[in-house]
């Protein structure tokens, strides 16, 4: 499809929706999705803006491969300043919403200001209007989507929305589309809630067009789909087990953060992994996993559709949670499970459903619960304060916390702040396992050294999707590197970070990178888009995006002090597993990383670097 060349600018304060042409000069330098939206955002927004003020903007944007037959070409991104971190935020989501936006004829939607009352944006091809959402406010994401489709009498409308978490401005609220796909991290849903924007509903019937060389595009996308199908990860592991294929693998190598990173192995990992989701339960003889599922145009189909055990204590008297719905992925299962020492698969699925229903990031929620459990075990939190006994491993407490955080009740209001603010409030900021205020994902930075550096330097806070060196350090993709050493990791992290910027900006899923390199993406972009899309240009573009994000963060007040890891990872060694005795070697890797990036010793891009990148 390339670009539709149209941007919809929505001023929520005045209630206007105005079309404008896409800046094609920027499109040639930043492509789409993450890169192009970040260029728009950093040009228009003061880096020091309060993330929850009307002056912050929120952009929803597609890539040039979104809505095409390129495998996984259904992605869209949300770019804003994140309330959880105070840094640049870009959250990416799959499902069908991004493709529908493209089919309606839009590359990007820019939201400005704040509506005086709850509204939702309705887009039907070229027509866009803000509609009253008073009747939707207070509803879950699930009920919001159902209500909007019914009110417009069109079940094919695609909806993204916030639930109670976004309305209450939980700092890790996310935006849910297609019931269980999420623009999940950094609190983009809280920004949406701060603007009184409940939902965006889109119906597009224009289809796709504008491919520069359609026969060439069709040929190359078919070739690349075969590569995905023939690959052991994208053709076998992910379709069968989803990302949950990693639970036992990461646990066995001693890199599964457990009980707030006190430990690196979880003795109940086998009970909450991908294989366990296939096992028949003794209670009803059924497996939790019903089937796998795919996003738009995806040939991998890593999604999980699951059904909970109806006799489980969390749902025995609540039939609305008995149906088939989005199931556990690896990061969520880890955060709700191992991070808290909870080995009850059904309880994890229940908490994950609540996160989907009310729009919460399960990674930050689960790891914040892990921090709360450690505070409880240290006597800094009491049962009277939080409403439950909450030692590590308490299934009841974890489920209770999911309920009260989603509803914004009691201690849930404190959990809604995330672990950084929670731990600081109770005098132990060191117990927050986060970078720039964003909680770690499911890989220990001591046992996988490259991931520790990737966390510390990630522009949006701790993140596995900004430089997934696990591919190399664990899976041997594209080459095997030793996860326990620091040598060569600065180059590895930079290479993954820059390449990821291209995948994210194209409008395709990063999971394709298990089988594809930039050399596989390049001909698809070149066939779809006008202009020069050489390998050299794409490599430079990925680096340009990274440095542009870094510049925004520096201007926002984040600096070298924020490119760091919690003391625990630097001073407390792994207790068990192949990495036993290791701490993070960040002090060795970070200066080398800065040098390779062309930054000074304080992590500020040098003038010659910015000039080379055209920044």
Tab-separated table of N, CA and C in Angstrom, residues 390-535:
chain	number	residue	atom	x	y	z
A	390	UNK	N	0.169	-10.908	51.814
A	390	UNK	CA	0.741	-10.878	50.466
A	390	UNK	C	2.202	-11.312	50.405
A	391	UNK	N	2.511	-12.503	50.914
A	391	UNK	CA	3.876	-12.998	50.727
A	391	UNK	C	4.077	-13.449	49.289
A	392	UNK	N	5.320	-13.619	48.869
A	392	UNK	CA	5.584	-14.183	47.550
A	392	UNK	C	4.856	-15.520	47.420
A	393	UNK	N	4.236	-15.731	46.284
A	393	UNK	CA	3.558	-16.992	46.024
A	393	UNK	C	2.088	-16.984	46.340
A	394	UNK	N	1.566	-15.859	46.865
A	394	UNK	CA	0.155	-15.808	47.227
A	394	UNK	C	-0.712	-15.580	45.998
A	395	UNK	N	-1.372	-16.633	45.550
A	395	UNK	CA	-2.277	-16.540	44.403
A	395	UNK	C	-3.440	-15.617	44.720
A	396	UNK	N	-3.948	-15.728	45.922
A	396	UNK	CA	-5.094	-14.924	46.327
A	396	UNK	C	-4.758	-13.441	46.295
A	397	UNK	N	-3.570	-13.076	46.777
A	397	UNK	CA	-3.178	-11.674	46.794
A	397	UNK	C	-3.001	-11.136	45.376
A	398	UNK	N	-2.376	-11.927	44.516
A	398	UNK	CA	-2.155	-11.474	43.140
A	398	UNK	C	-3.485	-11.204	42.442
A	399	UNK	N	-4.450	-12.105	42.592
A	399	UNK	CA	-5.755	-11.917	41.975
A	399	UNK	C	-6.470	-10.706	42.574
A	400	UNK	N	-6.370	-10.557	43.882
A	400	UNK	CA	-6.991	-9.417	44.572
A	400	UNK	C	-6.413	-8.104	44.062
A	401	UNK	N	-5.089	-8.058	43.907
A	401	UNK	CA	-4.438	-6.836	43.432
A	401	UNK	C	-4.884	-6.487	42.006
A	402	UNK	N	-5.083	-7.500	41.174
A	402	UNK	CA	-5.552	-7.236	39.806
A	402	UNK	C	-6.931	-6.591	39.827
A	403	UNK	N	-7.792	-7.062	40.708
A	403	UNK	CA	-9.154	-6.526	40.789
A	403	UNK	C	-9.160	-5.080	41.276
A	404	UNK	N	-8.432	-4.797	42.350
A	404	UNK	CA	-8.509	-3.449	42.930
A	404	UNK	C	-7.717	-2.425	42.125
A	405	UNK	N	-6.691	-2.871	41.404
A	405	UNK	CA	-5.955	-1.928	40.563
A	405	UNK	C	-6.793	-1.552	39.350
A	406	UNK	N	-7.446	-2.526	38.746
A	406	UNK	CA	-8.308	-2.254	37.597
A	406	UNK	C	-9.447	-1.314	37.966
A	407	UNK	N	-9.969	-1.473	39.179
A	407	UNK	CA	-11.101	-0.640	39.609
A	407	UNK	C	-10.680	0.657	40.267
A	408	UNK	N	-9.388	0.783	40.583
A	408	UNK	CA	-8.910	1.999	41.243
A	408	UNK	C	-9.373	2.107	42.675
A	409	UNK	N	-9.369	0.985	43.383
A	409	UNK	CA	-9.853	0.953	44.763
A	409	UNK	C	-8.720	0.721	45.751
A	410	UNK	N	-8.792	1.351	46.912
A	410	UNK	CA	-7.881	1.075	48.015
A	410	UNK	C	-6.411	1.084	47.628
A	411	UNK	N	-5.709	0.019	48.018
A	411	UNK	CA	-4.283	-0.095	47.732
A	411	UNK	C	-4.009	-0.171	46.232
A	412	UNK	N	-5.042	-0.487	45.457
A	412	UNK	CA	-4.904	-0.506	44.008
A	412	UNK	C	-4.475	0.836	43.452
A	413	UNK	N	-4.850	1.925	44.143
A	413	UNK	CA	-4.442	3.260	43.688
A	413	UNK	C	-2.932	3.442	43.815
A	414	UNK	N	-2.331	2.778	44.809
A	414	UNK	CA	-0.874	2.864	44.965
A	414	UNK	C	-0.169	1.954	43.968
A	415	UNK	N	-0.715	0.768	43.740
A	415	UNK	CA	-0.142	-0.102	42.716
A	415	UNK	C	-0.208	0.557	41.348
A	416	UNK	N	-1.223	1.394	41.137
A	416	UNK	CA	-1.416	2.065	39.853
A	416	UNK	C	-0.295	3.041	39.523
A	417	UNK	N	0.546	3.359	40.485
A	417	UNK	CA	1.662	4.281	40.272
A	417	UNK	C	2.863	3.598	39.641
A	418	UNK	N	2.876	2.257	39.649
A	418	UNK	CA	4.050	1.528	39.188
A	418	UNK	C	5.040	1.335	40.318
A	419	UNK	N	6.012	0.451	40.108
A	419	UNK	CA	6.911	0.054	41.200
A	419	UNK	C	7.863	1.159	41.620
A	420	UNK	N	8.290	2.021	40.698
A	420	UNK	CA	9.249	3.068	41.052
A	420	UNK	C	8.676	3.995	42.112
A	421	UNK	N	7.481	4.481	41.881
A	421	UNK	CA	6.859	5.403	42.829
A	421	UNK	C	6.404	4.675	44.086
A	422	UNK	N	5.935	3.433	43.941
A	422	UNK	CA	5.513	2.653	45.107
A	422	UNK	C	6.677	2.407	46.050
A	423	UNK	N	7.788	1.929	45.488
A	423	UNK	CA	8.944	1.605	46.329
A	423	UNK	C	9.558	2.849	46.962
A	424	UNK	N	9.561	3.956	46.232
A	424	UNK	CA	10.089	5.204	46.782
A	424	UNK	C	9.234	5.677	47.954
A	425	UNK	N	7.926	5.509	47.840
A	425	UNK	CA	7.020	5.944	48.898
A	425	UNK	C	7.298	5.215	50.202
A	426	UNK	N	7.663	3.930	50.087
A	426	UNK	CA	7.898	3.137	51.299
A	426	UNK	C	9.383	2.985	51.623
A	427	UNK	N	10.189	3.894	51.112
A	427	UNK	CA	11.576	4.011	51.544
A	427	UNK	C	12.557	3.037	50.938
A	428	UNK	N	12.144	2.268	49.921
A	428	UNK	CA	13.061	1.313	49.295
A	428	UNK	C	13.043	1.440	47.770
A	429	UNK	N	13.514	2.579	47.256
A	429	UNK	CA	13.510	2.751	45.791
A	429	UNK	C	14.334	1.700	45.062
A	430	UNK	N	15.275	1.092	45.779
A	430	UNK	CA	16.132	0.073	45.156
A	430	UNK	C	15.378	-1.198	44.800
A	431	UNK	N	14.173	-1.375	45.344
A	431	UNK	CA	13.420	-2.600	45.080
A	431	UNK	C	12.572	-2.513	43.817
A	432	UNK	N	12.585	-1.381	43.153
A	432	UNK	CA	11.882	-1.260	41.875
A	432	UNK	C	12.776	-1.794	40.766
A	433	UNK	N	12.347	-2.858	40.132
A	433	UNK	CA	13.130	-3.463	39.048
A	433	UNK	C	12.732	-2.786	37.731
A	434	UNK	N	13.277	-1.588	37.533
A	434	UNK	CA	12.858	-0.769	36.399
A	434	UNK	C	14.017	0.078	35.889
A	435	UNK	N	13.843	0.584	34.689
A	435	UNK	CA	14.751	1.571	34.100
A	435	UNK	C	13.893	2.722	33.599
A	436	UNK	N	14.270	3.933	33.962
A	436	UNK	CA	13.506	5.128	33.589
A	436	UNK	C	12.058	5.016	34.060
A	437	UNK	N	11.840	4.232	35.120
A	437	UNK	CA	10.493	4.077	35.670
A	437	UNK	C	9.669	2.984	35.038
A	438	UNK	N	10.195	2.323	34.010
A	438	UNK	CA	9.448	1.235	33.371
A	438	UNK	C	10.032	-0.118	33.767
A	439	UNK	N	9.152	-1.028	34.154
A	439	UNK	CA	9.557	-2.305	34.728
A	439	UNK	C	10.161	-3.248	33.693
A	440	UNK	N	11.072	-4.119	34.197
A	440	UNK	CA	11.733	-5.105	33.344
A	440	UNK	C	10.751	-6.111	32.769
A	441	UNK	N	11.053	-6.582	31.576
A	441	UNK	CA	10.381	-7.775	31.066
A	441	UNK	C	11.039	-9.049	31.623
A	442	UNK	N	10.823	-10.171	30.922
A	442	UNK	CA	11.052	-11.489	31.509
A	442	UNK	C	12.425	-12.105	31.269
A	443	UNK	N	13.472	-11.279	31.276
A	443	UNK	CA	14.827	-11.800	31.074
A	443	UNK	C	15.746	-11.116	32.067
A	444	UNK	N	16.576	-11.898	32.752
A	444	UNK	CA	17.455	-11.334	33.760
A	444	UNK	C	18.726	-10.788	33.117
A	445	UNK	N	19.035	-9.533	33.406
A	445	UNK	CA	20.185	-8.865	32.813
A	445	UNK	C	21.522	-9.295	33.360
A	446	UNK	N	21.516	-10.173	34.361
A	446	UNK	CA	22.780	-10.759	34.841
A	446	UNK	C	23.115	-12.019	34.055
A	447	UNK	N	22.090	-12.802	33.766
A	447	UNK	CA	22.296	-14.066	33.049
A	447	UNK	C	22.352	-13.864	31.535
A	448	UNK	N	21.760	-12.760	31.065
A	448	UNK	CA	21.818	-12.411	29.638
A	448	UNK	C	22.339	-10.985	29.575
A	449	UNK	N	23.653	-10.843	29.478
A	449	UNK	CA	24.307	-9.550	29.650
A	449	UNK	C	23.846	-8.518	28.622
A	450	UNK	N	23.656	-8.943	27.393
A	450	UNK	CA	23.224	-7.996	26.372
A	450	UNK	C	21.879	-7.373	26.692
A	451	UNK	N	20.975	-8.162	27.278
A	451	UNK	CA	19.663	-7.620	27.629
A	451	UNK	C	19.778	-6.586	28.749
A	452	UNK	N	20.729	-6.778	29.649
A	452	UNK	CA	20.941	-5.778	30.695
A	452	UNK	C	21.316	-4.432	30.094
A	453	UNK	N	22.209	-4.448	29.117
A	453	UNK	CA	22.593	-3.211	28.432
A	453	UNK	C	21.426	-2.653	27.625
A	454	UNK	N	20.666	-3.534	26.973
A	454	UNK	CA	19.504	-3.090	26.193
A	454	UNK	C	18.469	-2.424	27.093
A	455	UNK	N	18.231	-2.982	28.284
A	455	UNK	CA	17.305	-2.357	29.238
A	455	UNK	C	17.790	-0.964	29.624
A	456	UNK	N	19.051	-0.872	30.007
A	456	UNK	CA	19.597	0.373	30.536
A	456	UNK	C	19.543	1.501	29.518
A	457	UNK	N	19.732	1.165	28.244
A	457	UNK	CA	19.824	2.197	27.218
A	457	UNK	C	18.527	2.406	26.441
A	458	UNK	N	17.504	1.619	26.702
A	458	UNK	CA	16.254	1.737	25.954
A	458	UNK	C	15.642	3.116	26.157
A	459	UNK	N	15.257	3.745	25.060
A	459	UNK	CA	14.715	5.101	25.125
A	459	UNK	C	13.337	5.161	25.772
A	460	UNK	N	12.609	4.049	25.806
A	460	UNK	CA	11.274	4.095	26.405
A	460	UNK	C	11.245	3.418	27.773
A	461	UNK	N	12.414	3.237	28.384
A	461	UNK	CA	12.474	2.501	29.629
A	461	UNK	C	12.668	1.029	29.347
A	462	UNK	N	12.876	0.241	30.413
A	462	UNK	CA	13.219	-1.176	30.264
A	462	UNK	C	12.282	-1.860	29.280
A	463	UNK	N	12.868	-2.514	28.278
A	463	UNK	CA	12.058	-3.081	27.204
A	463	UNK	C	12.835	-4.165	26.488
A	464	UNK	N	12.149	-5.257	26.153
A	464	UNK	CA	12.785	-6.322	25.375
A	464	UNK	C	12.590	-6.121	23.881
A	465	UNK	N	11.630	-5.287	23.505
A	465	UNK	CA	11.288	-5.123	22.095
A	465	UNK	C	12.042	-3.987	21.417
A	466	UNK	N	12.991	-3.388	22.101
A	466	UNK	CA	13.804	-2.336	21.500
A	466	UNK	C	15.185	-2.841	21.091
A	467	UNK	N	15.530	-4.036	21.516
A	467	UNK	CA	16.822	-4.621	21.160
A	467	UNK	C	16.880	-6.029	21.729
A	468	UNK	N	16.231	-6.955	21.019
A	468	UNK	CA	15.997	-8.295	21.555
A	468	UNK	C	17.224	-9.184	21.349
A	469	UNK	N	18.263	-8.924	22.124
A	469	UNK	CA	19.493	-9.714	21.983
A	469	UNK	C	19.321	-11.155	22.455
A	470	UNK	N	18.192	-11.465	23.078
A	470	UNK	CA	17.862	-12.855	23.412
A	470	UNK	C	17.938	-13.717	22.156
A	471	UNK	N	17.559	-13.142	21.025
A	471	UNK	CA	17.610	-13.886	19.763
A	471	UNK	C	19.001	-14.450	19.526
A	472	UNK	N	20.020	-13.636	19.765
A	472	UNK	CA	21.401	-14.076	19.557
A	472	UNK	C	21.945	-14.833	20.761
A	473	UNK	N	21.729	-14.291	21.952
A	473	UNK	CA	22.356	-14.840	23.154
A	473	UNK	C	21.727	-16.157	23.609
A	474	UNK	N	20.485	-16.391	23.244
A	474	UNK	CA	19.796	-17.623	23.647
A	474	UNK	C	19.502	-18.523	22.448
A	475	UNK	N	18.928	-17.942	21.403
A	475	UNK	CA	18.435	-18.740	20.279
A	475	UNK	C	19.424	-18.861	19.127
A	476	UNK	N	20.518	-18.096	19.181
A	476	UNK	CA	21.521	-18.194	18.122
A	476	UNK	C	21.120	-17.542	16.820
A	477	UNK	N	20.270	-16.500	16.887
A	477	UNK	CA	19.781	-15.806	15.689
A	477	UNK	C	20.293	-14.370	15.690
A	478	UNK	N	20.984	-13.887	14.669
A	478	UNK	CA	21.432	-14.621	13.472
A	478	UNK	C	22.708	-15.429	13.721
A	479	UNK	N	23.421	-15.096	14.813
A	479	UNK	CA	24.594	-15.879	15.211
A	479	UNK	C	24.535	-16.066	16.720
A	480	UNK	N	25.139	-17.143	17.215
A	480	UNK	CA	25.119	-17.418	18.654
A	480	UNK	C	26.212	-16.633	19.357
A	481	UNK	N	25.828	-15.927	20.407
A	481	UNK	CA	26.789	-15.243	21.262
A	481	UNK	C	26.617	-15.736	22.689
A	482	UNK	N	27.670	-15.664	23.462
A	482	UNK	CA	27.664	-16.146	24.843
A	482	UNK	C	26.906	-15.152	25.723
A	483	UNK	N	25.811	-15.568	26.352
A	483	UNK	CA	25.019	-14.622	27.153
A	483	UNK	C	25.733	-14.128	28.411
A	484	UNK	N	26.790	-14.842	28.833
A	484	UNK	CA	27.425	-14.524	30.107
A	484	UNK	C	28.570	-13.524	30.005
A	485	UNK	N	28.984	-13.184	28.797
A	485	UNK	CA	30.125	-12.285	28.637
A	485	UNK	C	29.646	-10.907	28.204
A	486	UNK	N	30.477	-9.909	28.488
A	486	UNK	CA	30.155	-8.532	28.112
A	486	UNK	C	30.801	-8.133	26.790
A	487	UNK	N	31.834	-8.861	26.385
A	487	UNK	CA	32.549	-8.508	25.172
A	487	UNK	C	31.638	-8.583	23.945
A	488	UNK	N	31.675	-7.545	23.137
A	488	UNK	CA	30.906	-7.510	21.898
A	488	UNK	C	29.442	-7.154	22.072
A	489	UNK	N	28.982	-6.993	23.316
A	489	UNK	CA	27.554	-6.764	23.530
A	489	UNK	C	27.126	-5.339	23.162
A	490	UNK	N	28.042	-4.380	23.254
A	490	UNK	CA	27.689	-3.015	22.860
A	490	UNK	C	27.338	-2.967	21.377
A	491	UNK	N	28.172	-3.619	20.541
A	491	UNK	CA	27.891	-3.658	19.103
A	491	UNK	C	26.597	-4.422	18.825
A	492	UNK	N	26.399	-5.523	19.556
A	492	UNK	CA	25.212	-6.357	19.356
A	492	UNK	C	23.945	-5.573	19.670
A	493	UNK	N	23.950	-4.880	20.806
A	493	UNK	CA	22.772	-4.122	21.223
A	493	UNK	C	22.470	-3.013	20.225
A	494	UNK	N	23.483	-2.271	19.818
A	494	UNK	CA	23.259	-1.196	18.846
A	494	UNK	C	22.672	-1.747	17.546
A	495	UNK	N	23.214	-2.852	17.069
A	495	UNK	CA	22.727	-3.438	15.818
A	495	UNK	C	21.267	-3.845	15.930
A	496	UNK	N	20.889	-4.480	17.047
A	496	UNK	CA	19.500	-4.889	17.242
A	496	UNK	C	18.590	-3.673	17.386
A	497	UNK	N	19.035	-2.658	18.121
A	497	UNK	CA	18.210	-1.466	18.325
A	497	UNK	C	17.927	-0.757	17.000
A	498	UNK	N	18.954	-0.593	16.183
A	498	UNK	CA	18.782	0.115	14.915
A	498	UNK	C	17.896	-0.668	13.955
A	499	UNK	N	18.122	-1.982	13.873
A	499	UNK	CA	17.311	-2.804	12.977
A	499	UNK	C	15.851	-2.815	13.413
A	500	UNK	N	15.624	-2.872	14.725
A	500	UNK	CA	14.255	-2.876	15.246
A	500	UNK	C	13.509	-1.619	14.846
A	501	UNK	N	14.215	-0.487	14.791
A	501	UNK	CA	13.584	0.756	14.370
A	501	UNK	C	12.994	0.661	12.979
A	502	UNK	N	13.645	-0.093	12.096
A	502	UNK	CA	13.150	-0.270	10.728
A	502	UNK	C	11.932	-1.184	10.716
A	503	UNK	N	12.014	-2.322	11.401
A	503	UNK	CA	10.862	-3.239	11.470
A	503	UNK	C	9.638	-2.510	12.027
A	504	UNK	N	9.840	-1.778	13.134
A	504	UNK	CA	8.738	-1.061	13.771
A	504	UNK	C	8.135	-0.013	12.850
A	505	UNK	N	8.960	0.639	12.060
A	505	UNK	CA	8.484	1.731	11.213
A	505	UNK	C	7.815	1.235	9.941
A	506	UNK	N	8.121	0.012	9.541
A	506	UNK	CA	7.536	-0.542	8.318
A	506	UNK	C	6.072	-0.930	8.495
A	507	UNK	N	5.672	-1.245	9.729
A	507	UNK	CA	4.306	-1.700	9.976
A	507	UNK	C	4.180	-3.201	10.049
A	508	UNK	N	5.315	-3.881	10.342
A	508	UNK	CA	5.314	-5.337	10.491
A	508	UNK	C	5.739	-5.706	11.908
A	509	UNK	N	5.509	-6.961	12.260
A	509	UNK	CA	5.778	-7.446	13.611
A	509	UNK	C	7.252	-7.774	13.790
A	510	UNK	N	7.784	-7.439	14.950
A	510	UNK	CA	9.187	-7.709	15.254
A	510	UNK	C	9.464	-9.211	15.323
A	511	UNK	N	8.425	-10.026	15.500
A	511	UNK	CA	8.651	-11.477	15.559
A	511	UNK	C	9.143	-12.041	14.230
A	512	UNK	N	8.913	-11.318	13.146
A	512	UNK	CA	9.456	-11.782	11.872
A	512	UNK	C	10.982	-11.801	11.891
A	513	UNK	N	11.580	-11.014	12.788
A	513	UNK	CA	13.051	-10.919	12.823
A	513	UNK	C	13.709	-12.192	13.350
A	514	UNK	N	12.910	-13.144	13.866
A	514	UNK	CA	13.477	-14.450	14.193
A	514	UNK	C	13.935	-15.171	12.928
A	515	UNK	N	13.307	-14.835	11.803
A	515	UNK	CA	13.645	-15.486	10.534
A	515	UNK	C	14.181	-14.507	9.488
A	516	UNK	N	13.765	-13.252	9.601
A	516	UNK	CA	14.170	-12.242	8.630
A	516	UNK	C	15.254	-11.335	9.196
A	517	UNK	N	16.108	-10.862	8.296
A	517	UNK	CA	16.990	-9.753	8.600
A	517	UNK	C	16.546	-8.549	7.789
A	518	UNK	N	17.293	-7.446	7.888
A	518	UNK	CA	16.953	-6.266	7.108
A	518	UNK	C	16.939	-6.564	5.609
A	519	UNK	N	17.775	-7.513	5.197
A	519	UNK	CA	17.846	-7.869	3.779
A	519	UNK	C	16.554	-8.501	3.281
A	520	UNK	N	15.732	-9.010	4.206
A	520	UNK	CA	14.429	-9.563	3.820
A	520	UNK	C	13.340	-8.493	3.823
A	521	UNK	N	13.492	-7.496	4.665
A	521	UNK	CA	12.506	-6.418	4.742
A	521	UNK	C	12.709	-5.422	3.594
A	522	UNK	N	13.962	-5.168	3.264
A	522	UNK	CA	14.302	-4.139	2.279
A	522	UNK	C	13.587	-4.313	0.932
A	523	UNK	N	13.598	-5.496	0.314
A	523	UNK	CA	12.922	-5.606	-0.981
A	523	UNK	C	11.411	-5.452	-0.889
A	524	UNK	N	10.820	-5.755	0.259
A	524	UNK	CA	9.380	-5.556	0.422
A	524	UNK	C	9.059	-4.061	0.467
A	525	UNK	N	9.861	-3.304	1.199
A	525	UNK	CA	9.669	-1.856	1.249
A	525	UNK	C	9.930	-1.244	-0.128
A	526	UNK	N	10.991	-1.694	-0.783
A	526	UNK	CA	11.361	-1.131	-2.085
A	526	UNK	C	10.279	-1.376	-3.132
A	527	UNK	N	9.628	-2.540	-3.077
A	527	UNK	CA	8.561	-2.838	-4.030
A	527	UNK	C	7.284	-2.064	-3.716
A	528	UNK	N	7.074	-1.755	-2.435
A	528	UNK	CA	5.836	-1.082	-2.025
A	528	UNK	C	5.919	0.432	-2.123
A	529	UNK	N	7.096	0.988	-1.861
A	529	UNK	CA	7.220	2.431	-1.666
A	529	UNK	C	8.078	3.092	-2.735
A	530	UNK	N	7.678	4.265	-3.141
A	530	UNK	CA	8.493	5.042	-4.066
A	530	UNK	C	9.755	5.533	-3.356
A	531	UNK	N	10.792	5.801	-4.132
A	531	UNK	CA	12.020	6.329	-3.548
A	531	UNK	C	13.104	5.269	-3.455
A	532	UNK	N	14.254	5.694	-2.954
A	532	UNK	CA	15.410	4.815	-2.788
A	532	UNK	C	15.336	4.148	-1.425
A	533	UNK	N	15.271	2.836	-1.406
A	533	UNK	CA	15.215	2.099	-0.142
A	533	UNK	C	16.318	1.050	-0.103
A	534	UNK	N	17.535	1.520	-0.237
A	534	UNK	CA	18.700	0.644	-0.191
A	534	UNK	C	18.939	0.164	1.232
A	535	UNK	N	19.745	-0.875	1.368
A	535	UNK	CA	20.116	-1.359	2.694
A	535	UNK	C	20.811	-0.271	3.499
